[in-house]
Coordinates of C-alpha atoms and ligand atoms in Angstrom, one line a residue:
X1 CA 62.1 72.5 161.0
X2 CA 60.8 73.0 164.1
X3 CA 57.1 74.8 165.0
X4 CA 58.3 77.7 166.4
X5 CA 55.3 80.7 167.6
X6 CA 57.1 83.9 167.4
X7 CA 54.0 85.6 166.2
X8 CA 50.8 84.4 165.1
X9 CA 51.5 84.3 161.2
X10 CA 53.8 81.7 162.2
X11 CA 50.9 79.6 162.8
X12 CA 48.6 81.5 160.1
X13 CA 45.0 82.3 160.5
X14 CA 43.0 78.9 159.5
X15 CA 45.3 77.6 162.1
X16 CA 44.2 80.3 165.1
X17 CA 41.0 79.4 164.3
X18 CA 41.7 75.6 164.4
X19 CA 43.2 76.4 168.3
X20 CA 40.8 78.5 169.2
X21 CA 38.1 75.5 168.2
X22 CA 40.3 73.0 170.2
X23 CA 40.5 74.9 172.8
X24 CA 36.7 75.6 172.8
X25 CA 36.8 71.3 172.5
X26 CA 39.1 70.8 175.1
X27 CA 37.4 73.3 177.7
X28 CA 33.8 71.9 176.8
X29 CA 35.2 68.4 177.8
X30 CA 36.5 69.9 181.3
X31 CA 33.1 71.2 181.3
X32 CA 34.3 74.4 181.3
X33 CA 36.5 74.1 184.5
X34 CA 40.2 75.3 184.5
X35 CA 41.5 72.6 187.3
X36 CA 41.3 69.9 189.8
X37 CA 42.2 66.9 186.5
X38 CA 44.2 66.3 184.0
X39 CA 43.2 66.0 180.2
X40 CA 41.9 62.3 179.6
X41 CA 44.0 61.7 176.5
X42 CA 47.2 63.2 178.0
X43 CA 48.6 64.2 174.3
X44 CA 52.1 65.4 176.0
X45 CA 52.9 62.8 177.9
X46 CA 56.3 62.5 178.7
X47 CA 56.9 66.0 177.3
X48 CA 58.6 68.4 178.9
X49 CA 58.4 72.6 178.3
X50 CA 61.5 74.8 179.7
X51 CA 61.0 78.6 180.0
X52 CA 62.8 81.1 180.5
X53 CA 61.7 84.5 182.2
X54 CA 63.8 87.5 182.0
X55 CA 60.9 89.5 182.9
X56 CA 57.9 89.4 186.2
X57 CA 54.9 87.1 185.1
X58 CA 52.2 85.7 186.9
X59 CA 49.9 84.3 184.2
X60 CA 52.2 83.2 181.2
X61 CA 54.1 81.3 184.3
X62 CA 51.3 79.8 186.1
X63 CA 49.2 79.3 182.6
X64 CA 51.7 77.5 180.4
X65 CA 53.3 75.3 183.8
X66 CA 49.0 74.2 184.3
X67 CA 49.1 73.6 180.5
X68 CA 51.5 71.4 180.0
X69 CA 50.8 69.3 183.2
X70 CA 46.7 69.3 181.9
X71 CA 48.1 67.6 178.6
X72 CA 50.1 64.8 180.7
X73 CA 53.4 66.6 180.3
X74 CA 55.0 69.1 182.7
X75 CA 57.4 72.0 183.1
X76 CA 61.0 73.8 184.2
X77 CA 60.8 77.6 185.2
X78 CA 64.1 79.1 184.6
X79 CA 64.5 82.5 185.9
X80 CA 67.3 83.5 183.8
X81 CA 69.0 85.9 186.2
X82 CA 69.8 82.3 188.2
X83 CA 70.7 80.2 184.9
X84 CA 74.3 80.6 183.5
X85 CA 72.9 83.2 180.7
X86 CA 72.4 85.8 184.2
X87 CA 76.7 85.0 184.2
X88 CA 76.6 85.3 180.5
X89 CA 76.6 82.1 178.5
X90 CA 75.0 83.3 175.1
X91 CA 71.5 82.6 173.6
X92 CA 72.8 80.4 171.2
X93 CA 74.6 77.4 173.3
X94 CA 71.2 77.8 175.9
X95 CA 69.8 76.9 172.4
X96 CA 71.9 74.0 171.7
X97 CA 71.8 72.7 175.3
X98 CA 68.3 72.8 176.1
X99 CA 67.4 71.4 172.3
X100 CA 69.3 68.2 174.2
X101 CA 67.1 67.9 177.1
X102 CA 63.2 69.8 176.6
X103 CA 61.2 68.9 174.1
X104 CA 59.8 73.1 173.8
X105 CA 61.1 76.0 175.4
X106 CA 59.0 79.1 175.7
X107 CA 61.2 82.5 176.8
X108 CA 59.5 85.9 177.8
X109 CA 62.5 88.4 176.8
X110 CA 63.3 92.0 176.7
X111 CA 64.6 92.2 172.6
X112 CA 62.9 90.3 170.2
X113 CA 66.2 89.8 168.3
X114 CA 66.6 87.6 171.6
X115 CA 64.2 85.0 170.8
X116 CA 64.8 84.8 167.5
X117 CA 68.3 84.1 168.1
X118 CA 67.3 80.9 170.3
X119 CA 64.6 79.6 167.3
X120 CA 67.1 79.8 165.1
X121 CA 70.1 77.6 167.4
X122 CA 67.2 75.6 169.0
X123 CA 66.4 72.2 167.3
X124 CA 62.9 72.1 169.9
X125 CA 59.8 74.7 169.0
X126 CA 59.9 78.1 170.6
X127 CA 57.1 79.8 171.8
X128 CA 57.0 83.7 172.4
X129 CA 55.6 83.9 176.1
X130 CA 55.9 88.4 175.3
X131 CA 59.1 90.5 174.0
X132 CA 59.3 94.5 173.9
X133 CA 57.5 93.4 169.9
X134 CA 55.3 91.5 170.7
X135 CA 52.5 88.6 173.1
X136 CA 51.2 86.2 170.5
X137 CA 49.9 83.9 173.0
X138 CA 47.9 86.8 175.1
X139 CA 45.9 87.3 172.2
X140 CA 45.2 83.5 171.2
X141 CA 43.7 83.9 174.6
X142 CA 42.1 86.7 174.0
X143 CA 40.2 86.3 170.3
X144 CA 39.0 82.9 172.4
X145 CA 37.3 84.8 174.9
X146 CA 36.0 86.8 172.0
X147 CA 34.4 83.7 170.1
X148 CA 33.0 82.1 173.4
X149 CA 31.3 85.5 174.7
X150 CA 29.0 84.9 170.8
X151 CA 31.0 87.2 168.9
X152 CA 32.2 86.5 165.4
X153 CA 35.5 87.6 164.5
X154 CA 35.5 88.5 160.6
X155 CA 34.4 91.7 160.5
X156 CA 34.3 92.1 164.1
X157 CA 34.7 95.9 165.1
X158 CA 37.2 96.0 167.7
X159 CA 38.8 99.9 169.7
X160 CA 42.1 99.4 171.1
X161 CA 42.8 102.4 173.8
X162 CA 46.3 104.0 175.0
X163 CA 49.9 102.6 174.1
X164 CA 50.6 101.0 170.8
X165 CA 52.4 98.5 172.8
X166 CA 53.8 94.8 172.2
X167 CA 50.2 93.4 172.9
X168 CA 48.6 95.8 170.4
X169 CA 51.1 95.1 167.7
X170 CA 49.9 91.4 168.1
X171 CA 46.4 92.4 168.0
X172 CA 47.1 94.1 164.9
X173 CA 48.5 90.9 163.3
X174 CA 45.7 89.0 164.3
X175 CA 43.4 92.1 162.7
X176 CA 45.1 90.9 159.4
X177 CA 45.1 87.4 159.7
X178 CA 41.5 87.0 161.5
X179 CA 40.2 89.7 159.0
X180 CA 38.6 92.0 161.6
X181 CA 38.9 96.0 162.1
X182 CA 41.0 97.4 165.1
X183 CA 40.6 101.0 165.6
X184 CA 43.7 102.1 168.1
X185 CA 43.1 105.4 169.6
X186 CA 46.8 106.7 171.1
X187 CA 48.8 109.4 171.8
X188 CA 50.7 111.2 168.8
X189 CA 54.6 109.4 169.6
X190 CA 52.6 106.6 171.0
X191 CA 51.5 104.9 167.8
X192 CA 52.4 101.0 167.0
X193 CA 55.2 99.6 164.8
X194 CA 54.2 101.0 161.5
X195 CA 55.3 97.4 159.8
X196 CA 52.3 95.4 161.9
X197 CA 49.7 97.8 160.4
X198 CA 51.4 97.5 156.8
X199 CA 51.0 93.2 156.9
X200 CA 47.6 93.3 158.9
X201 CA 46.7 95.9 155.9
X202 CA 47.9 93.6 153.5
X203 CA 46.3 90.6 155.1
X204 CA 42.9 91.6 155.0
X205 CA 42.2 93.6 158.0
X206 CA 40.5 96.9 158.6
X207 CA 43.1 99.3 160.8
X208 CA 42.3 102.6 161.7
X209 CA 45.3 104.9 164.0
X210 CA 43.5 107.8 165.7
X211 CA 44.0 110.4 168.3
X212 CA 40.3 110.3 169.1
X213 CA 39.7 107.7 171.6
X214 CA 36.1 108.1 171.1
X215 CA 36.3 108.1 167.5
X216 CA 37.8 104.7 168.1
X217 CA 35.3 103.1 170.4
X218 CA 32.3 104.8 168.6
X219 CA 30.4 101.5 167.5
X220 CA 33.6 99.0 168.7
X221 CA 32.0 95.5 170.0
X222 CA 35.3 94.6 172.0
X223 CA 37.4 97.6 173.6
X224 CA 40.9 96.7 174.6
X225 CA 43.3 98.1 176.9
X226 CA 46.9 97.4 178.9
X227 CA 49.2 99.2 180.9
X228 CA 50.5 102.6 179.9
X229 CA 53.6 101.2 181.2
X230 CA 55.2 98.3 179.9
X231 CA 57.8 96.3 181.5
X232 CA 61.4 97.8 180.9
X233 CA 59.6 101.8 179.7
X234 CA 60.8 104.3 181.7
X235 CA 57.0 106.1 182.3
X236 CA 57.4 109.3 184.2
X237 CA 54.9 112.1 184.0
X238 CA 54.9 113.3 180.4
X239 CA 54.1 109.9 179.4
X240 CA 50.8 109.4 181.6
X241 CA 49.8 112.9 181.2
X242 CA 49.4 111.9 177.3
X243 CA 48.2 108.5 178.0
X244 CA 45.4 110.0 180.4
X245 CA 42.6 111.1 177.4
X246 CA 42.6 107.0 176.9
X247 CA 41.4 105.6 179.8
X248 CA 38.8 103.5 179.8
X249 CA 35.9 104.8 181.6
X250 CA 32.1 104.2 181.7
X251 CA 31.9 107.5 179.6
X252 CA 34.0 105.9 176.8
X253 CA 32.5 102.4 177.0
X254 CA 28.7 104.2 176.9
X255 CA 30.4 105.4 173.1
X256 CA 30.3 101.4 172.3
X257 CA 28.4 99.3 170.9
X258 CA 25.3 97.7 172.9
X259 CA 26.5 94.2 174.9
X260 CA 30.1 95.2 174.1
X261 CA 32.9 93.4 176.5
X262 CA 35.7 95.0 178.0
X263 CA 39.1 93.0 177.3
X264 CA 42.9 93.7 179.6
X265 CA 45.3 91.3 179.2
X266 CA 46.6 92.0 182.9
X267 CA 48.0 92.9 185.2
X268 CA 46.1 96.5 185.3
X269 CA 47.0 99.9 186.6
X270 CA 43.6 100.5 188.4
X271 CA 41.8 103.8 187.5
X272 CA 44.5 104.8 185.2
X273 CA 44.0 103.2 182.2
X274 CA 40.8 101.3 183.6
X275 CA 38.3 102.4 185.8
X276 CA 36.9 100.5 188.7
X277 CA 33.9 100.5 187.4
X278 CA 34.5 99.1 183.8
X279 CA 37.1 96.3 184.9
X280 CA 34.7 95.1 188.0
X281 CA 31.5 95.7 186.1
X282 CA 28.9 93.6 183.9
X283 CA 30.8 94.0 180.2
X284 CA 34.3 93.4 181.9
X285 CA 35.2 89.3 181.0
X286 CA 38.9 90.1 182.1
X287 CA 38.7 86.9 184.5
X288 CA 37.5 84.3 181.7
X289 CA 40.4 85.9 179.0
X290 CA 43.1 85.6 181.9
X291 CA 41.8 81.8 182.7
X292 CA 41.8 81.0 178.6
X293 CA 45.2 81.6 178.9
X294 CA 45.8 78.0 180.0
X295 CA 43.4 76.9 177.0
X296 CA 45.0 78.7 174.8
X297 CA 48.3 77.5 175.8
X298 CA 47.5 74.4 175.2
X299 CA 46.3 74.9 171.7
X300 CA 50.1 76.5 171.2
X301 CA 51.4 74.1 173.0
X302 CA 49.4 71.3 171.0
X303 CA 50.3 73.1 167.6
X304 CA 54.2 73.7 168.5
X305 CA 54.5 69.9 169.3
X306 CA 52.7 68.2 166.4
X307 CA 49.5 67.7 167.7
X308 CA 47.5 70.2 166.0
Ligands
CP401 N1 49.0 89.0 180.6 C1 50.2 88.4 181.0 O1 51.0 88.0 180.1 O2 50.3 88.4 182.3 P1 51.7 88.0 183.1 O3 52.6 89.2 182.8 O4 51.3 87.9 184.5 O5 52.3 86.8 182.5
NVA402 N1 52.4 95.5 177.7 C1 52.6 94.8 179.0 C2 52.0 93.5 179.0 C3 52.1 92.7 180.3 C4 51.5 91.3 180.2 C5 54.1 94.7 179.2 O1 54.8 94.4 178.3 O2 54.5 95.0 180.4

């Protein structure tokens, strides 16, 4: 059986913590620095990491290809729409094909019934680089940032603000697994997949679905956002007319806690559902959580291959 990451209870939560510590390890030993060297004891070696994009990224791309060439290893982008699945050869023989050849293949898809399909032909661990579901590896990023800026995260208080979207759904599971509360303030029709807060529930974690984004922040350490817009939603102006009472503003973030950090996995929709002010100001650390992306990689990377 191989270590696929579809989510992050495939991993489970001692072992996000255990990546999250290596990463911490393996950042301290850079001293801190993203680039310019390669990881002294070059743990992938040889490896190789094929991924597939059927949708625009600049940081899972750029993040997971820096990655694997830190850990002595390196990479294949494969925009799919130029491979033979963009003429129609099917999930599963890409599966059985690349299984051959890579020794991981990471795929940022559309349907999540997509990737599932190639973990279950593919003999090599698949990653989940974001679906319409769900962006496990955004948040492995993201709960490091958390833990490096000082803050604990069991029984961390955390507001999530707008669209109960694939990222929030995976900030839910970690919610469970991490045992922390997430407060999500959204729209009524905007609310995330009901069977994330059901297992995060289950699991330990605190999760509160409002309408009151200031209900949500009141008190909240770490105060999330993303786009109101995901890749492959249609938008238009019903749905940011009831997205707009969630922006994140210096109004809401004065309802947080004291020392509180803004989080956006990015890209962001400037002054809609972020202000200037709170993305370029002193609690915004949306630069270090889009850099920890490569250190959190590798951690997945790391965990996917054996290494961890
Ligand atoms: N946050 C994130 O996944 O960014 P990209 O879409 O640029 O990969
Ligand atoms: N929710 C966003 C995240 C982009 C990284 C999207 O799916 O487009």
């Amino acid at each position: 059986m191989s270590r696929d990451f579809l989510s992050l209870a495939d991993a489970g939560g001692d072992m996000v913590a255990a990546m999250i510590n290596d990463a911490i390890d393996r950042k301290a030993a850079r001293q801190g620095c993203a680039k310019g060297k390669a990881d002294a004891d070059a743990p992938l070696a040889g490896h190789v990491l094929a991924m597939i994009f059927e949708k625009n990224s600049t940081r899972t791309r750029v993040s997971f290809d820096m990655a694997m060439r830190q850990l002595g290893g390196s990479s294949i982008i494969m925009e799919a729409g130029s491979t033979q699945i963009g003429r129609g050869e099917s999930i599963a023989d890409t599966a059985r094909v690349l299984s051959r050849m890579v020794d991981a293949i990471m795929i940022r898809t559309d349907d999540h019934a997509k990737i599932e399909e190639l973990a279950h032909y593919a003999d090599v661990p698949v990653i989940n680089g974001l679906t319409d579901l769900s962006h496990p590896c955004q948040i492995v990023a993201d709960l490091l940032t958390i833990v490096e800026h000082g803050f604990a995260l069991p029984g961390l208080q955390m507001a999530w603000l707008g669209d109960g979207n694939n990222v929030s759904h995976s900030m839910i599971e970690a919610a469970g697994l991490m045992k922390f509360t997430l407060r999500l303030a959204v729209p009524e029709g905007y609310e995330p997949d009901a069977g994330f807060v059901e297992r995060a529930r289950a699991a330990g974690g605190e999760i509160v679905i409002t309408h009151d984004p200031l209900e949500a922040a009141r008190g909240a350490q770490v105060v999330v956002t993303d786009t109101w817009v995901s890749m492959g939603q249609e938008g238009g102006e019903a749905h940011i007319k009831a997205l707009e009472p969630y922006q994140v503003n210096e109004g809401l973030m004065a309802q947080a806690a004291e020392g509180a950090m803004f989080l956006h996995c990015l890209p962001a929709h400037r002054n809609e559902e972020v202000t200037d002010a709170v993305i370029d100001g002193p609690q915004s650390a949306v630069w270090d959580e889009a850099e920890n992306r490569i250190h959190g990689q590798k951690s997945v990377l790391l965990w996917a291959l054996g290494k961890l």
